[in-house]
Short mmCIF file of C-alpha atoms in Angstrom, two decimals:
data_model
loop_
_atom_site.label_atom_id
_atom_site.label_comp_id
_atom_site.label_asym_id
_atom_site.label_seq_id
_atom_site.Cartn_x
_atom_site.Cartn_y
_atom_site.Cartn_z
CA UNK A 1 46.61 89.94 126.55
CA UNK A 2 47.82 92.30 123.48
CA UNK A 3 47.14 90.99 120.23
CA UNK A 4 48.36 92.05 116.99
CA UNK A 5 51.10 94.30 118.09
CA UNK A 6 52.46 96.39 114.95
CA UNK A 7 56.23 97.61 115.68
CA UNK A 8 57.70 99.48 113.00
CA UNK A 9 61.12 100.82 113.43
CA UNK A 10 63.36 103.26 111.09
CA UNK A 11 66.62 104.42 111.63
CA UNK A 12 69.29 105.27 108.76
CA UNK A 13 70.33 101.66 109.70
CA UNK A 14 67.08 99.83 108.28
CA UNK A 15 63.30 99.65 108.08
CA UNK A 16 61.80 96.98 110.30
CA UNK A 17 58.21 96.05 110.69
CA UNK A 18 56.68 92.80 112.87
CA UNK A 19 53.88 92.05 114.72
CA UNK A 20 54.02 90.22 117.95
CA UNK A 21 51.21 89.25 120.55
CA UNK A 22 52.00 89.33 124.03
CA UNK A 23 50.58 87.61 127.05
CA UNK A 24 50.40 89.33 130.77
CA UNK A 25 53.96 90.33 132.47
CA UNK A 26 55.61 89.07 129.59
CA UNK A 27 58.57 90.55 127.13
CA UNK A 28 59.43 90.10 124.06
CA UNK A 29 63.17 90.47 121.98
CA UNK A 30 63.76 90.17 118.82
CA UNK A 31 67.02 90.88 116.08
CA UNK A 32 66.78 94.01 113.55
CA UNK A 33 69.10 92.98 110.45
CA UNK A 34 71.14 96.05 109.24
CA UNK A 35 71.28 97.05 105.86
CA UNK A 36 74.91 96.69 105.09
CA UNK A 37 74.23 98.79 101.64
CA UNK A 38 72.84 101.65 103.68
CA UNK A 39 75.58 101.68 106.44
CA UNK A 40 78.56 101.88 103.90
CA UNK A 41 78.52 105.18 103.46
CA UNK A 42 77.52 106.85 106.45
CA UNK A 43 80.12 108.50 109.04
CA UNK A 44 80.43 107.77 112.58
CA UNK A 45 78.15 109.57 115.24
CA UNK A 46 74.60 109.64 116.62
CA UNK A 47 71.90 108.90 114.48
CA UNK A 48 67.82 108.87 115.19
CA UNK A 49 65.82 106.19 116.05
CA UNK A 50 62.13 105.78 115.22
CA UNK A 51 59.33 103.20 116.55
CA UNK A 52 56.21 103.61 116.41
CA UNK A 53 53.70 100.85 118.04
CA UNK A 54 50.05 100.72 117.14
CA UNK A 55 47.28 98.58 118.70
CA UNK A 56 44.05 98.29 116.97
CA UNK A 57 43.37 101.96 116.65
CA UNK A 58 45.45 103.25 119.33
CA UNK A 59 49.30 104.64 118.04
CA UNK A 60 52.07 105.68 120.10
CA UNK A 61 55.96 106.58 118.50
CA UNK A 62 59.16 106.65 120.27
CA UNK A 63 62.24 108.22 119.98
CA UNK A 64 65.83 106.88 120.65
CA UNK A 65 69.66 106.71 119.58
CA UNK A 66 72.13 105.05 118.15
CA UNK A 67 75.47 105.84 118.83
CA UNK A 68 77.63 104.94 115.73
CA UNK A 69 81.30 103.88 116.67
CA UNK A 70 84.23 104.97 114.76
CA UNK A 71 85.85 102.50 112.65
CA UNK A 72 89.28 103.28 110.21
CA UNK A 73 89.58 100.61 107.28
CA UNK A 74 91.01 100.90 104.41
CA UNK A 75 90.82 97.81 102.13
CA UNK A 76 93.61 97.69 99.03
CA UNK A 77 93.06 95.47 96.16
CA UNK A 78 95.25 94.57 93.53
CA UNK A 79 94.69 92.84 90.03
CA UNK A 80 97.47 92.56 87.16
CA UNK A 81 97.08 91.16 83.88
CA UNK A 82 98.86 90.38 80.54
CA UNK A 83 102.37 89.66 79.53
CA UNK A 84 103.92 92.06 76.63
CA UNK A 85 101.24 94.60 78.00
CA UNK A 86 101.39 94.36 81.61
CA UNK A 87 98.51 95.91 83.59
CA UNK A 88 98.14 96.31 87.39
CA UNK A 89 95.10 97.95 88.73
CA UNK A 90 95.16 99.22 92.39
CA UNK A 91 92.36 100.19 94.16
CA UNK A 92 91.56 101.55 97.92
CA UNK A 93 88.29 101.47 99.16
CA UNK A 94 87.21 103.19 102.79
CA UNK A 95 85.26 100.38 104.66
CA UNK A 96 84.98 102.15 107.55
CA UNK A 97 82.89 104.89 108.74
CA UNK A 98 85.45 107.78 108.93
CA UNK A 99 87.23 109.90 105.87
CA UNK A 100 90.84 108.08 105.63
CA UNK A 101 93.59 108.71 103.71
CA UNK A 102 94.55 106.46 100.89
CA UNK A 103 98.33 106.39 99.33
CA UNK A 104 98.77 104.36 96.17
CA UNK A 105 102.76 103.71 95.15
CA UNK A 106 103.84 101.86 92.56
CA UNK A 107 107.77 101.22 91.81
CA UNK A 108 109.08 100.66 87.73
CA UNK A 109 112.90 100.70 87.14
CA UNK A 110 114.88 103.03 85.13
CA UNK A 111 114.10 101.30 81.59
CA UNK A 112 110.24 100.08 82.57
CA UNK A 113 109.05 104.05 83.43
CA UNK A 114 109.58 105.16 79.86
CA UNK A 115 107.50 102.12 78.22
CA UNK A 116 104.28 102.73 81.69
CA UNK A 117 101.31 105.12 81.23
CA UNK A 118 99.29 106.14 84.04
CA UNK A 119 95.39 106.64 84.34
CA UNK A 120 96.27 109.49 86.69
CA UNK A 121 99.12 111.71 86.94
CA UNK A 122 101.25 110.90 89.94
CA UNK A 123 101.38 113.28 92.46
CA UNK A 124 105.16 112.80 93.29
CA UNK A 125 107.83 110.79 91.73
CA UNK A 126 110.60 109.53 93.73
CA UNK A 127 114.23 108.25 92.74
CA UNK A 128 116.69 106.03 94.00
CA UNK A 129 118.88 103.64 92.36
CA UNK A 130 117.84 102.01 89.42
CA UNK A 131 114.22 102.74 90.80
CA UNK A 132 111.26 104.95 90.49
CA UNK A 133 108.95 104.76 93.04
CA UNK A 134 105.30 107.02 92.03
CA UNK A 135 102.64 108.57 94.53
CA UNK A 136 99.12 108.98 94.34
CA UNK A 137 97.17 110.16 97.50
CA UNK A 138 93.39 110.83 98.15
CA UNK A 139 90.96 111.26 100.97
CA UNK A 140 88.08 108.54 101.17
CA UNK A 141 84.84 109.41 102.53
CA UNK A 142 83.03 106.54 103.81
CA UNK A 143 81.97 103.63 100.88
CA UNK A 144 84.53 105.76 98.28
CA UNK A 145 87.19 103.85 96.46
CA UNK A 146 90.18 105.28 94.39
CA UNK A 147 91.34 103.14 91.87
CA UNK A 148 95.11 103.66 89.72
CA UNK A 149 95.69 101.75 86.47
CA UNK A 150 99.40 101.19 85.72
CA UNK A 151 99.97 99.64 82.08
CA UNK A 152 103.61 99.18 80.82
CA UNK A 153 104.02 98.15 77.23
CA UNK A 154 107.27 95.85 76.59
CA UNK A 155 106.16 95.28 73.04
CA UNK A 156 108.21 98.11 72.14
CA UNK A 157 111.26 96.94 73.96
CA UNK A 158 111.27 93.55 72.35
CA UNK A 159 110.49 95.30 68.84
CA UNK A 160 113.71 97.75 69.68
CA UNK A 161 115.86 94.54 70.21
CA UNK A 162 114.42 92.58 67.16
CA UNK A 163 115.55 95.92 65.36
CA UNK A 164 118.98 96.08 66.98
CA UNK A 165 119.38 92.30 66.03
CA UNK A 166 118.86 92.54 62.94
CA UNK A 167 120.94 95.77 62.11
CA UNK A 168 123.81 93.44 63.93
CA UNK A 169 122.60 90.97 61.70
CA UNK A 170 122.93 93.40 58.21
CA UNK A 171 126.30 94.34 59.71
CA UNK A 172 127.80 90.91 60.41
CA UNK A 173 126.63 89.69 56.68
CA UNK A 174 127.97 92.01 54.81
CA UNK A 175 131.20 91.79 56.77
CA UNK A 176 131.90 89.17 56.55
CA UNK A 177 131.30 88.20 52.56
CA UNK A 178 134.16 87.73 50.30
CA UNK A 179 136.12 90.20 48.38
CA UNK A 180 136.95 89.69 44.99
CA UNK A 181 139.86 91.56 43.14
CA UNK A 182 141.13 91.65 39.46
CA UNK A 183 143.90 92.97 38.31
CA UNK A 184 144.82 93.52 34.61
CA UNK A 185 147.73 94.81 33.02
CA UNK A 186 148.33 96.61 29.48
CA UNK A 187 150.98 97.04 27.83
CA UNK A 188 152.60 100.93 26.73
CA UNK A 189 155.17 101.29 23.68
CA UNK A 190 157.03 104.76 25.02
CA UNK A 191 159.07 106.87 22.05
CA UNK A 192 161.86 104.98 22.57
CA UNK A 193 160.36 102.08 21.61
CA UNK A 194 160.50 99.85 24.96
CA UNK A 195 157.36 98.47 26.18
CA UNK A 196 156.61 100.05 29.89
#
């Protein structure tokens, strides 16, 4: 019989201690929880495994490891807000455990692009049609995110049309009052005496 077993267990995956007690011939399994936190951000490959068991006075350590798979994923969110100012927040985030490659684009029409500002300078702007179609590209390590904040401000386009409305407005009114004339007449005695 083996009482008070300590196991203790370290890895870049977690930290794991438990005691266990075993009786002859017998075996023992048990589940190490991962620390999602701590595997976020760290690439695919081999990583080192630590145990180390200790029995009263007596201490022994092992060795071993883990082989960590390769896994591409890039997650894309996307949040917009407001109405007169309209904001749309994109964001990539690697969730995998290789560098990826994230590409942002974001498409405003002809009219839109001159009323949108940019967090970040696009790194290519692209046009067809009555389109605009902007770029933004960045490599993701493992756990990184890249985030692009489009904001396009119509207020001024509805103030320019409340202005050209009411200039239409000036134009029309004062068109369209009345005229008034008045005509007089005077009388001229010439040298010959006739009135012209």
């Amino acid at each position: 019989y083996l009482e008070k077993v300590d196991l203790h267990f370290s890895s870049a995956f977690f930290e794991f201690n438990k005691e266990l007690d075993f009786e002859p011939l017998e075996a023992n399994s048990f589940l190490i929880p991962v620390d999602k936190t701590k595997i976020s951000k760290l690439a695919a490959g081999p990583y080192i495994v630590d145990a180390e068991v200790k029995i009263e006075d007596v201490s022994t350590n092992y060795e071993g490891t883990v082989n960590y798979l390769e896994k591409e994923d890039v997650k894309t969110d996307k949040d917009s807000s407001g109405f007169l100012i309209r904001k749309i927040i994109v964001t990539k985030t690697n969730g995998g455990n290789v560098p990826a490659s994230a590409t942002i684009e974001v498409s405003k029409n002809i009219i839109s692009r001159f009323f949108t500002t940019y967090s970040i300078s696009p790194l290519n702007a692209d046009r067809g049609g009555l389109f605009v179609s902007y770029v933004w590209k960045k490599e993701l390590a493992p756990g990184e995110s890249y985030s692009i904040s489009v904001t396009t401000n119509y207020t001024y386009i509805l103030i320019l049309l409340l202005l050209i409305g009411l200039i239409v407005a000036l134009v029309w009114y004062y068109s369209a009052t009345a005229l008034k004339l008045q005509k007089s007449v005077s009388f001229v005695r010439t040298k010959g005496g006739e009135f012209a």
